[in-house]
mmCIF file of C-alpha atoms and ligand atoms in Angstrom:
data_model
loop_
_atom_site.group_PDB
_atom_site.id
_atom_site.type_symbol
_atom_site.label_atom_id
_atom_site.label_comp_id
_atom_site.label_asym_id
_atom_site.label_seq_id
_atom_site.Cartn_x
_atom_site.Cartn_y
_atom_site.Cartn_z
ATOM 1 C CA MET A 15 25.236 17.984 7.082
ATOM 2 C CA THR A 16 23.720 17.929 3.424
ATOM 3 C CA PRO A 17 20.934 20.448 3.117
ATOM 4 C CA LEU A 18 18.304 17.772 2.103
ATOM 5 C CA ARG A 19 15.518 19.206 4.274
ATOM 6 C CA PRO A 20 14.092 21.326 1.380
ATOM 7 C CA LEU A 21 13.806 18.179 -0.756
ATOM 8 C CA PHE A 22 11.320 16.631 1.814
ATOM 9 C CA LEU A 23 7.744 17.440 2.314
ATOM 10 C CA LEU A 24 7.920 17.627 5.989
ATOM 11 C CA ASP A 25 6.361 20.634 7.789
ATOM 12 C CA PRO A 26 9.061 23.121 8.346
ATOM 13 C CA ASP A 27 7.831 24.138 11.734
ATOM 14 C CA VAL A 28 8.233 20.602 13.147
ATOM 15 C CA VAL A 29 11.421 19.130 14.504
ATOM 16 C CA PHE A 30 11.053 15.683 12.953
ATOM 17 C CA LEU A 31 13.048 13.101 14.918
ATOM 18 C CA ASN A 32 10.778 10.107 14.026
ATOM 19 C CA HIS A 33 11.717 8.809 10.671
ATOM 20 C CA GLY A 34 11.327 5.364 12.273
ATOM 21 C CA SER A 35 7.553 5.349 12.467
ATOM 22 C CA TYR A 36 6.469 5.803 8.869
ATOM 23 C CA GLY A 37 9.482 7.243 7.029
ATOM 24 C CA ALA A 38 9.141 10.418 5.017
ATOM 25 C CA THR A 39 9.289 10.784 1.226
ATOM 26 C CA PRO A 40 11.201 13.439 -0.673
ATOM 27 C CA ARG A 41 9.347 15.480 -3.239
ATOM 28 C CA PRO A 42 11.021 14.017 -6.324
ATOM 29 C CA VAL A 43 10.056 10.570 -5.237
ATOM 30 C CA PHE A 44 6.503 11.698 -4.227
ATOM 31 C CA ASP A 45 6.251 13.261 -7.707
ATOM 32 C CA ALA A 46 7.217 10.087 -9.509
ATOM 33 C CA CYS A 47 4.488 8.312 -7.452
ATOM 34 C CA GLN A 48 2.017 10.872 -8.705
ATOM 35 C CA GLU A 49 3.217 10.430 -12.214
ATOM 36 C CA TRP A 50 2.483 6.678 -12.100
ATOM 37 C CA ARG A 51 -1.120 7.527 -10.833
ATOM 38 C CA LEU A 52 -1.730 9.970 -13.669
ATOM 39 C CA ARG A 53 -0.423 7.305 -16.127
ATOM 40 C CA LEU A 54 -2.795 4.754 -14.880
ATOM 41 C CA GLU A 55 -5.931 7.110 -14.709
ATOM 42 C CA ARG A 56 -5.252 8.242 -18.394
ATOM 43 C CA GLU A 57 -6.080 4.639 -19.585
ATOM 44 C CA PRO A 58 -6.763 2.303 -16.744
ATOM 45 C CA VAL A 59 -7.268 -0.772 -19.074
ATOM 46 C CA GLN A 60 -4.206 -0.448 -21.131
ATOM 47 C CA PHE A 61 -2.143 0.394 -18.123
ATOM 48 C CA ILE A 62 -3.271 -2.362 -15.823
ATOM 49 C CA ASN A 63 -3.887 -5.150 -18.323
ATOM 50 C CA HIS A 64 -0.805 -4.512 -20.571
ATOM 51 C CA GLU A 65 1.770 -2.288 -19.104
ATOM 52 C CA LEU A 66 1.711 -3.112 -15.522
ATOM 53 C CA PRO A 67 2.989 -6.703 -15.541
ATOM 54 C CA GLY A 68 6.259 -5.523 -17.321
ATOM 55 C CA LEU A 69 6.485 -2.337 -15.128
ATOM 56 C CA LEU A 70 6.284 -4.453 -11.938
ATOM 57 C CA ARG A 71 8.834 -6.847 -13.287
ATOM 58 C CA ARG A 72 11.282 -3.814 -13.966
ATOM 59 C CA ALA A 73 10.548 -2.582 -10.315
ATOM 60 C CA ARG A 74 11.388 -5.984 -8.945
ATOM 61 C CA GLU A 75 14.466 -6.116 -10.941
ATOM 62 C CA ALA A 76 15.511 -2.728 -9.424
ATOM 63 C CA ALA A 77 14.825 -4.061 -5.935
ATOM 64 C CA GLY A 78 16.747 -7.261 -6.688
ATOM 65 C CA GLU A 79 19.863 -5.348 -7.867
ATOM 66 C CA TYR A 80 19.630 -3.155 -4.815
ATOM 67 C CA LEU A 81 19.131 -6.045 -2.397
ATOM 68 C CA ASN A 82 21.383 -8.503 -4.296
ATOM 69 C CA ALA A 83 18.616 -11.053 -4.701
ATOM 70 C CA ASP A 84 17.099 -12.711 -7.810
ATOM 71 C CA PRO A 85 14.029 -10.604 -8.661
ATOM 72 C CA ASP A 86 11.952 -13.881 -8.985
ATOM 73 C CA ASP A 87 12.442 -14.473 -5.287
ATOM 74 C CA LEU A 88 10.952 -11.025 -4.455
ATOM 75 C CA VAL A 89 7.561 -9.793 -4.632
ATOM 76 C CA TYR A 90 6.186 -6.255 -3.626
ATOM 77 C CA ILE A 91 3.674 -6.243 -0.879
ATOM 78 C CA PRO A 92 2.058 -3.360 1.002
ATOM 79 C CA ASN A 93 4.020 -3.659 4.343
ATOM 80 C CA ALA A 94 6.169 -5.809 6.574
ATOM 81 C CA THR A 95 3.164 -6.626 8.737
ATOM 82 C CA PHE A 96 1.576 -8.171 5.599
ATOM 83 C CA GLY A 97 4.951 -10.059 4.641
ATOM 84 C CA MET A 98 5.389 -11.659 8.073
ATOM 85 C CA ASN A 99 1.719 -12.764 8.128
ATOM 86 C CA VAL A 100 2.344 -14.603 4.873
ATOM 87 C CA ILE A 101 5.417 -16.240 6.376
ATOM 88 C CA ALA A 102 3.869 -17.297 9.626
ATOM 89 C CA ARG A 103 0.905 -18.659 7.996
ATOM 90 C CA ALA A 104 3.008 -20.472 5.342
ATOM 91 C CA LEU A 105 4.956 -22.685 7.745
ATOM 92 C CA PRO A 106 3.767 -26.188 8.546
ATOM 93 C CA LEU A 107 3.946 -25.931 12.303
ATOM 94 C CA ALA A 108 2.718 -29.021 14.335
ATOM 95 C CA PRO A 109 1.620 -29.084 17.911
ATOM 96 C CA GLY A 110 4.602 -28.835 20.283
ATOM 97 C CA ASP A 111 6.839 -26.971 17.599
ATOM 98 C CA GLU A 112 8.607 -23.932 18.799
ATOM 99 C CA VAL A 113 9.130 -20.473 17.127
ATOM 100 C CA LEU A 114 12.044 -18.800 18.743
ATOM 101 C CA THR A 115 12.280 -14.940 18.932
ATOM 102 C CA THR A 116 13.301 -12.253 21.190
ATOM 103 C CA ASP A 117 11.391 -9.954 23.643
ATOM 104 C CA HIS A 118 12.216 -6.992 21.475
ATOM 105 C CA GLU A 119 9.826 -7.810 18.488
ATOM 106 C CA TYR A 120 7.183 -5.473 17.036
ATOM 107 C CA GLY A 121 3.834 -5.837 18.553
ATOM 108 C CA ALA A 122 1.904 -6.477 15.323
ATOM 109 C CA ILE A 123 4.403 -9.214 14.378
ATOM 110 C CA ASP A 124 4.236 -10.751 17.793
ATOM 111 C CA ASN A 125 0.370 -10.910 17.211
ATOM 112 C CA ALA A 126 0.694 -12.674 13.992
ATOM 113 C CA TRP A 127 2.923 -15.475 15.218
ATOM 114 C CA LEU A 128 0.991 -15.703 18.506
ATOM 115 C CA HIS A 129 -2.157 -16.219 16.491
ATOM 116 C CA VAL A 130 -0.684 -18.813 14.140
ATOM 117 C CA CYS A 131 1.209 -20.634 16.957
ATOM 118 C CA ARG A 132 -2.096 -20.732 18.987
ATOM 119 C CA LYS A 133 -3.968 -22.281 16.070
ATOM 120 C CA ARG A 134 -1.372 -24.903 15.556
ATOM 121 C CA GLY A 135 -0.655 -25.741 19.166
ATOM 122 C CA ALA A 136 2.962 -24.468 18.601
ATOM 123 C CA ARG A 137 4.781 -22.371 21.234
ATOM 124 C CA TYR A 138 6.120 -18.873 20.671
ATOM 125 C CA VAL A 139 9.346 -18.579 22.746
ATOM 126 C CA ARG A 140 10.582 -15.016 23.508
ATOM 127 C CA ARG A 141 14.172 -15.135 24.771
ATOM 128 C CA PRO A 142 15.176 -11.982 26.627
ATOM 129 C CA VAL A 143 17.878 -9.889 25.181
ATOM 130 C CA PRO A 144 19.177 -7.568 27.875
ATOM 131 C CA VAL A 145 19.466 -3.695 27.548
ATOM 132 C CA PRO A 146 22.146 -2.209 27.796
ATOM 133 C CA ALA A 147 23.169 -4.617 25.044
ATOM 134 C CA GLY A 148 26.006 -7.145 25.378
ATOM 135 C CA SER A 149 28.412 -7.680 22.405
ATOM 136 C CA ASP A 150 26.966 -9.260 19.237
ATOM 137 C CA ALA A 151 28.386 -12.668 20.152
ATOM 138 C CA GLU A 152 26.740 -12.349 23.720
ATOM 139 C CA ILE A 153 23.401 -11.394 22.053
ATOM 140 C CA ALA A 154 23.635 -14.249 19.568
ATOM 141 C CA ASP A 155 24.606 -16.825 22.152
ATOM 142 C CA GLY A 156 21.843 -15.627 24.411
ATOM 143 C CA ILE A 157 19.180 -16.070 21.682
ATOM 144 C CA TRP A 158 20.764 -19.407 20.646
ATOM 145 C CA ARG A 159 20.427 -20.826 24.094
ATOM 146 C CA GLY A 160 16.563 -20.904 23.461
ATOM 147 C CA VAL A 161 17.015 -23.510 20.726
ATOM 148 C CA THR A 162 15.443 -26.942 21.650
ATOM 149 C CA PRO A 163 14.770 -29.987 19.569
ATOM 150 C CA ARG A 164 11.453 -28.580 18.929
ATOM 151 C CA THR A 165 12.682 -25.302 17.376
ATOM 152 C CA ARG A 166 11.560 -25.044 13.915
ATOM 153 C CA VAL A 167 11.767 -21.335 13.124
ATOM 154 C CA LEU A 168 13.972 -18.466 14.239
ATOM 155 C CA MET A 169 12.071 -15.139 13.866
ATOM 156 C CA LEU A 170 14.133 -11.981 14.545
ATOM 157 C CA SER A 171 13.978 -8.331 13.684
ATOM 158 C CA HIS A 172 17.024 -7.173 11.740
ATOM 159 C CA ILE A 173 16.725 -3.793 13.562
ATOM 160 C CA THR A 174 14.326 -3.787 16.515
ATOM 161 C CA SER A 175 11.649 -1.186 16.789
ATOM 162 C CA SER A 176 11.368 -0.305 20.533
ATOM 163 C CA THR A 177 14.963 -0.556 21.183
ATOM 164 C CA ALA A 178 16.470 0.158 17.873
ATOM 165 C CA LEU A 179 19.071 -2.710 18.222
ATOM 166 C CA ARG A 180 20.676 -4.171 15.220
ATOM 167 C CA LEU A 181 20.458 -7.957 15.899
ATOM 168 C CA PRO A 182 23.386 -10.208 14.750
ATOM 169 C CA VAL A 183 21.130 -11.839 12.185
ATOM 170 C CA GLU A 184 24.042 -12.895 9.962
ATOM 171 C CA ASP A 185 25.485 -15.109 12.676
ATOM 172 C CA LEU A 186 22.085 -16.494 13.717
ATOM 173 C CA CYS A 187 20.952 -17.214 10.175
ATOM 174 C CA ALA A 188 24.197 -19.195 9.500
ATOM 175 C CA ARG A 189 23.784 -21.095 12.914
ATOM 176 C CA ALA A 190 20.025 -21.996 12.170
ATOM 177 C CA ARG A 191 20.909 -23.114 8.567
ATOM 178 C CA THR A 192 23.437 -25.489 10.039
ATOM 179 C CA ALA A 193 20.842 -26.712 12.478
ATOM 180 C CA GLY A 194 18.161 -27.128 10.034
ATOM 181 C CA ILE A 195 15.985 -24.326 11.574
ATOM 182 C CA LEU A 196 14.072 -22.102 9.219
ATOM 183 C CA THR A 197 14.773 -18.192 9.462
ATOM 184 C CA ALA A 198 12.273 -15.520 9.067
ATOM 185 C CA ILE A 199 13.764 -11.953 9.341
ATOM 186 C CA ASP A 200 11.597 -8.777 9.876
ATOM 187 C CA GLY A 201 13.582 -6.091 8.137
ATOM 188 C CA ALA A 202 10.997 -3.464 8.518
ATOM 189 C CA HIS A 203 13.762 -0.916 9.477
ATOM 190 C CA ALA A 204 16.770 -2.277 7.393
ATOM 191 C CA PRO A 205 16.368 -1.337 3.653
ATOM 192 C CA GLY A 206 17.832 2.221 3.156
ATOM 193 C CA GLN A 207 19.174 2.310 6.732
ATOM 194 C CA ILE A 208 21.848 -0.363 6.499
ATOM 195 C CA PRO A 209 23.392 -2.042 3.361
ATOM 196 C CA LEU A 210 21.578 -5.101 2.648
ATOM 197 C CA ASP A 211 22.708 -8.297 0.839
ATOM 198 C CA LEU A 212 20.228 -10.987 0.733
ATOM 199 C CA ARG A 213 22.378 -13.621 -0.968
ATOM 200 C CA ALA A 214 25.055 -13.096 1.716
ATOM 201 C CA LEU A 215 22.407 -13.182 4.656
ATOM 202 C CA ASP A 216 20.904 -16.324 3.216
ATOM 203 C CA ALA A 217 17.692 -16.167 5.290
ATOM 204 C CA ASP A 218 14.839 -18.344 4.365
ATOM 205 C CA PHE A 219 12.275 -15.502 4.479
ATOM 206 C CA TYR A 220 12.978 -11.859 4.665
ATOM 207 C CA THR A 221 10.474 -9.077 4.615
ATOM 208 C CA GLY A 222 11.402 -5.407 4.360
ATOM 209 C CA ASN A 223 9.727 -1.960 4.222
ATOM 210 C CA CYS A 224 10.681 0.309 1.311
ATOM 211 C CA HIS A 225 8.430 3.055 2.836
ATOM 212 C CA LYS A 226 10.509 3.652 5.993
ATOM 213 C CA TRP A 227 14.368 4.186 5.344
ATOM 214 C CA LEU A 228 14.292 3.803 1.600
ATOM 215 C CA CYS A 229 11.988 6.873 1.666
ATOM 216 C CA SER A 230 9.515 5.420 -0.868
ATOM 217 C CA PRO A 231 5.778 6.384 -0.634
ATOM 218 C CA LYS A 232 3.679 4.386 1.905
ATOM 219 C CA GLY A 233 2.594 0.951 1.056
ATOM 220 C CA ALA A 234 5.643 -0.471 -0.451
ATOM 221 C CA ALA A 235 7.599 -3.453 1.029
ATOM 222 C CA PHE A 236 8.903 -6.624 -0.250
ATOM 223 C CA LEU A 237 8.846 -10.394 0.562
ATOM 224 C CA TYR A 238 11.728 -12.630 -0.263
ATOM 225 C CA THR A 239 11.473 -16.278 -0.047
ATOM 226 C CA ARG A 240 14.227 -18.764 -0.746
ATOM 227 C CA ARG A 241 13.255 -20.636 -4.124
ATOM 228 C CA GLU A 242 12.800 -24.034 -2.642
ATOM 229 C CA LEU A 243 10.323 -22.760 0.032
ATOM 230 C CA GLN A 244 8.164 -20.841 -2.319
ATOM 231 C CA PRO A 245 5.606 -23.592 -2.972
ATOM 232 C CA MET A 246 4.708 -23.264 0.813
ATOM 233 C CA ILE A 247 3.520 -19.804 0.347
ATOM 234 C CA GLU A 248 -0.131 -19.144 0.101
ATOM 235 C CA PRO A 249 -1.438 -15.719 -0.776
ATOM 236 C CA PRO A 250 -3.910 -14.322 1.913
ATOM 237 C CA VAL A 251 -6.229 -13.483 -0.983
ATOM 238 C CA ILE A 252 -6.769 -15.792 -3.905
ATOM 239 C CA GLY A 253 -6.888 -13.736 -7.033
ATOM 240 C CA TRP A 254 -6.020 -13.911 -10.728
ATOM 241 C CA GLY A 255 -2.297 -14.837 -10.092
ATOM 242 C CA TYR A 256 -3.193 -18.116 -8.370
ATOM 243 C CA GLY A 257 -4.437 -21.544 -9.631
ATOM 244 C CA GLU A 258 -5.974 -22.594 -12.939
ATOM 245 C CA HIS A 259 -7.066 -19.221 -14.249
ATOM 246 C CA ARG A 260 -3.685 -17.752 -14.052
ATOM 247 C CA LYS A 261 -3.267 -15.234 -16.769
ATOM 248 C CA LEU A 262 -0.054 -13.290 -16.122
ATOM 249 C CA ALA A 263 2.738 -15.892 -15.654
ATOM 250 C CA GLN A 264 5.931 -14.250 -14.126
ATOM 251 C CA ASN A 265 6.992 -16.499 -11.394
ATOM 252 C CA PRO A 266 3.563 -18.118 -11.297
ATOM 253 C CA ASP A 267 3.554 -20.052 -8.071
ATOM 254 C CA TYR A 268 5.158 -17.135 -6.085
ATOM 255 C CA VAL A 269 5.181 -13.682 -7.570
ATOM 256 C CA ASP A 270 1.941 -13.899 -9.481
ATOM 257 C CA ALA A 271 0.169 -15.476 -6.504
ATOM 258 C CA LEU A 272 1.117 -12.556 -4.201
ATOM 259 C CA GLN A 273 1.064 -9.796 -6.766
ATOM 260 C CA TRP A 274 -2.350 -10.089 -8.192
ATOM 261 C CA LEU A 275 -4.640 -9.821 -5.302
ATOM 262 C CA GLY A 276 -7.333 -7.846 -6.957
ATOM 263 C CA THR A 277 -7.418 -4.289 -8.218
ATOM 264 C CA ASN A 278 -5.349 -1.800 -6.196
ATOM 265 C CA ASP A 279 -3.037 1.118 -6.618
ATOM 266 C CA PRO A 280 0.452 -0.062 -7.794
ATOM 267 C CA ALA A 281 2.041 3.389 -7.772
ATOM 268 C CA ALA A 282 3.953 2.890 -4.592
ATOM 269 C CA TYR A 283 5.436 -0.278 -5.858
ATOM 270 C CA LEU A 284 6.321 1.285 -9.108
ATOM 271 C CA THR A 285 8.038 4.193 -7.327
ATOM 272 C CA VAL A 286 10.559 2.054 -5.428
ATOM 273 C CA PRO A 287 13.177 2.361 -8.312
ATOM 274 C CA ALA A 288 12.911 6.295 -8.021
ATOM 275 C CA ALA A 289 13.388 5.914 -4.300
ATOM 276 C CA ILE A 290 16.479 3.819 -4.852
ATOM 277 C CA ALA A 291 17.706 6.292 -7.469
ATOM 278 C CA PHE A 292 17.161 9.244 -5.243
ATOM 279 C CA GLN A 293 19.349 7.897 -2.629
ATOM 280 C CA ARG A 294 22.065 6.915 -5.023
ATOM 281 C CA GLU A 295 21.996 10.445 -6.614
ATOM 282 C CA HIS A 296 22.446 11.977 -3.086
ATOM 283 C CA ASP A 297 25.335 9.803 -2.009
ATOM 284 C CA TRP A 298 23.509 7.897 0.752
ATOM 285 C CA PRO A 299 26.547 6.071 2.184
ATOM 286 C CA ARG A 300 27.652 9.593 3.231
ATOM 287 C CA VAL A 301 24.288 10.666 4.401
ATOM 288 C CA ARG A 302 23.970 7.445 6.459
ATOM 289 C CA ALA A 303 27.433 8.059 7.979
ATOM 290 C CA GLU A 304 26.690 11.702 8.899
ATOM 291 C CA CYS A 305 23.381 10.790 10.559
ATOM 292 C CA HIS A 306 25.134 7.979 12.471
ATOM 293 C CA ALA A 307 27.841 10.243 13.604
ATOM 294 C CA LEU A 308 25.387 12.931 14.749
ATOM 295 C CA LEU A 309 23.162 10.215 16.414
ATOM 296 C CA GLY A 310 26.197 9.022 18.514
ATOM 297 C CA GLU A 311 26.930 12.580 19.696
ATOM 298 C CA SER A 312 23.147 12.992 20.413
ATOM 299 C CA LEU A 313 22.994 9.800 22.529
ATOM 300 C CA HIS A 314 25.920 11.082 24.660
ATOM 301 C CA ARG A 315 24.459 14.427 25.203
ATOM 302 C CA VAL A 316 21.137 12.978 26.174
ATOM 303 C CA SER A 317 23.044 10.562 28.529
ATOM 304 C CA ALA A 318 24.910 13.512 30.077
ATOM 305 C CA LEU A 319 21.693 15.369 30.526
ATOM 306 C CA THR A 320 19.868 12.416 32.316
ATOM 307 C CA GLY A 321 22.743 10.851 33.957
ATOM 308 C CA LEU A 322 21.695 7.509 32.656
ATOM 309 C CA PRO A 323 24.244 5.559 30.594
ATOM 310 C CA PRO A 324 24.189 4.803 26.863
ATOM 311 C CA LEU A 325 22.683 1.473 25.954
ATOM 312 C CA TYR A 326 24.680 -0.025 23.145
ATOM 313 C CA HIS A 327 27.844 -2.092 23.566
ATOM 314 C CA ALA A 328 29.138 -0.835 20.128
ATOM 315 C CA ASP A 329 28.321 1.920 17.662
ATOM 316 C CA HIS A 330 27.464 -0.674 14.979
ATOM 317 C CA GLN A 331 24.646 -1.947 17.122
ATOM 318 C CA TYR A 332 22.595 1.033 15.996
ATOM 319 C CA ALA A 333 22.491 2.945 12.644
ATOM 320 C CA GLN A 334 20.351 5.970 12.123
ATOM 321 C CA MET A 335 17.918 5.247 15.017
ATOM 322 C CA ALA A 336 18.816 4.631 18.678
ATOM 323 C CA ILE A 337 17.337 4.908 22.147
ATOM 324 C CA ASN A 338 18.188 6.584 25.452
ATOM 325 C CA ALA A 339 16.841 5.638 28.759
ATOM 326 C CA LEU A 340 14.558 8.129 30.433
ATOM 327 C CA PRO A 341 14.251 8.765 34.119
ATOM 328 C CA ARG A 342 10.946 7.611 35.391
ATOM 329 C CA ILE A 343 8.172 9.860 33.984
ATOM 330 C CA GLY A 344 4.786 9.369 35.333
ATOM 331 C CA ASP A 345 2.542 9.767 32.300
ATOM 332 C CA LEU A 346 4.880 9.116 29.309
ATOM 333 C CA ALA A 347 2.197 9.895 26.764
ATOM 334 C CA ALA A 348 1.482 13.405 28.338
ATOM 335 C CA PHE A 349 5.211 13.986 28.324
ATOM 336 C CA ASN A 350 5.333 13.015 24.589
ATOM 337 C CA ARG A 351 2.436 15.336 23.684
ATOM 338 C CA ARG A 352 4.120 18.206 25.700
ATOM 339 C CA LEU A 353 7.240 17.779 23.399
ATOM 340 C CA PHE A 354 5.022 18.191 20.434
ATOM 341 C CA GLU A 355 2.686 20.787 21.654
ATOM 342 C CA ARG A 356 5.068 23.034 23.412
ATOM 343 C CA TYR A 357 8.258 22.509 21.190
ATOM 344 C CA ARG A 358 6.939 21.128 18.038
ATOM 345 C CA ILE A 359 9.356 18.043 18.342
ATOM 346 C CA GLU A 360 8.045 14.738 16.844
ATOM 347 C CA ILE A 361 9.850 11.998 18.571
ATOM 348 C CA PRO A 362 8.586 8.698 20.139
ATOM 349 C CA CYS A 363 8.704 8.157 23.941
ATOM 350 C CA LEU A 364 8.092 4.540 24.512
ATOM 351 C CA GLU A 365 7.741 1.833 27.027
ATOM 352 C CA TRP A 366 9.557 -1.537 26.734
ATOM 353 C CA ASN A 367 9.563 -4.179 29.326
ATOM 354 C CA GLY A 368 8.206 -1.637 31.843
ATOM 355 C CA ARG A 369 11.087 0.869 31.174
ATOM 356 C CA GLN A 370 10.796 4.265 29.363
ATOM 357 C CA PHE A 371 12.876 5.395 26.522
ATOM 358 C CA LEU A 372 13.310 8.181 23.993
ATOM 359 C CA ARG A 373 14.006 6.956 20.346
ATOM 360 C CA ILE A 374 15.881 9.308 18.137
ATOM 361 C CA ALA A 375 15.801 8.704 14.356
ATOM 362 C CA LEU A 376 17.993 10.661 12.191
ATOM 363 C CA GLN A 377 17.486 11.094 8.459
ATOM 364 C CA GLY A 378 19.411 13.295 5.836
ATOM 365 C CA TYR A 379 16.917 16.159 6.462
ATOM 366 C CA ASN A 380 18.099 16.388 10.117
ATOM 367 C CA THR A 381 20.731 18.873 11.442
ATOM 368 C CA ARG A 382 22.448 19.581 14.732
ATOM 369 C CA ALA A 383 20.082 22.261 15.420
ATOM 370 C CA ASP A 384 17.312 19.440 15.648
ATOM 371 C CA ILE A 385 19.284 17.891 18.389
ATOM 372 C CA ASP A 386 19.895 21.291 20.154
ATOM 373 C CA ALA A 387 16.104 21.855 20.080
ATOM 374 C CA LEU A 388 15.597 18.367 21.627
ATOM 375 C CA LEU A 389 18.107 18.892 24.312
ATOM 376 C CA ALA A 390 16.621 22.176 25.307
ATOM 377 C CA ALA A 391 13.148 20.705 25.481
ATOM 378 C CA LEU A 392 14.358 17.823 27.648
ATOM 379 C CA ALA A 393 16.345 20.061 29.890
ATOM 380 C CA ALA A 394 13.099 22.039 30.494
ATOM 381 C CA GLU A 395 10.513 19.136 30.721
ATOM 382 C CA LEU A 396 12.322 16.160 32.421
ATOM 383 C CA PRO A 397 11.432 15.625 35.953
ATOM 384 C CA GLY A 398 13.733 17.075 38.740
ATOM 385 C CA GLY A 399 16.826 15.231 40.088
ATOM 386 C CA LEU A 400 18.648 15.104 36.835
ATOM 387 C CA THR A 401 22.360 14.818 37.707
ATOM 388 C CA LYS A 402 23.812 17.247 35.187
ATOM 389 C CA ARG A 403 20.897 19.339 33.968
ATOM 390 C CA GLY A 404 22.948 22.190 32.907
ATOM 391 C CA GLN A 405 24.866 20.094 30.359
ATOM 392 C CA ILE A 406 22.867 20.162 27.244
HETATM 393 C C1 LIG B 28 10.353 -4.129 13.712
HETATM 394 C C2 LIG B 28 9.177 -3.805 12.914
HETATM 395 N N1 LIG B 28 8.485 -4.694 12.278
HETATM 396 C C3 LIG B 28 7.416 -4.580 11.507
HETATM 397 C C4 LIG B 28 6.767 -3.262 11.519
HETATM 398 C C5 LIG B 28 5.606 -3.027 10.706
HETATM 399 O O1 LIG B 28 5.751 -2.156 9.651
HETATM 400 P P1 LIG B 28 4.548 -1.948 8.800
HETATM 401 O O2 LIG B 28 3.669 -1.088 9.504
HETATM 402 O O3 LIG B 28 4.967 -1.095 7.586
HETATM 403 O O4 LIG B 28 3.833 -3.199 8.338
HETATM 404 C C6 LIG B 28 7.419 -2.151 12.170
HETATM 405 C C7 LIG B 28 6.916 -0.896 12.076
HETATM 406 O O5 LIG B 28 7.402 0.044 12.651
HETATM 407 C C8 LIG B 28 8.624 -2.497 12.967
HETATM 408 O O6 LIG B 28 9.255 -1.501 13.563
#
């Protein structure tokens, strides 16, 4: 695989198999971010009052081109949690209305929707999606069976967190549009990991992180809102971009309202174009394909070791991140700590629906040697009774 590891700031003593939690930023992109900070600090007033509006517009244009979306429908926000909170609070849910989702959603996002639904008297309906996964059609049909006459919103992860499953959101967004149901997609793991085309997807709301798979510095995400629905959006903080005292009109009711929330550090947003450029310069489609192929091989090796079958119906249901089932481990957190303390392996061991999994995430800096190290550690640390322990 491409020798990208030296370009990342990661500790060389750690086998880093957890790009999924917070991403990791390459040095040239990190340096670009520091450059923005320096520029700001040299003349904060000129920079923030006069240069920043145009710079943010250019950064939104770069994101719009990358995501195939009109830049005026996109606004930078700190993270996907923020984005999904804005969406959940915007929707006019009435008592008895239903928000349909799955039992694979991220905890913070579940919290946001549960809070809003509780306040409005609405129901948050979590449809089970089985693991091992069925075909895309079976997954989509299973979720869709949760639709009732009261369903107002379909909220789905594009790629789930705990189970790293790529949900068939294209099919489900199309069904929802026909049925008059709003769609809100949590794309925390999508930008950079899979090709994204927001026009083709045609969701009503989409929030995505740049700081995970696009490798931008932390605190950069976006919120896309379909033009007709933008008047619904209320910023969580009322600042200069909102209401009568608006000074900086871009797309005043949407972009300005969410963009000018008070003084903050805009460097992460301004660096997104550099993150996009970094991936272009390093032939990211090839990097993705290599990571995906190595991941497929890794899943089979871990399965051979544990004797527990792979969990995906088809290869396209995961991209650069996937899970393996673990045999029952008493104290999973202690097991996870041992992998780090004894072997310097950073990898999430997680519980979902009472079952235990290992989530492998591969980025351009990983190599087969990282997987060899993981297999050796698992062979030594997994509890006894493994069927084919010798096969790593
Ligand atoms: C599916 C999903 N949604 C939302 C989030 C939240 O992302 P952030 O912490 O950047 O807001 C995550 C984080 O891992 C996630 O996996």
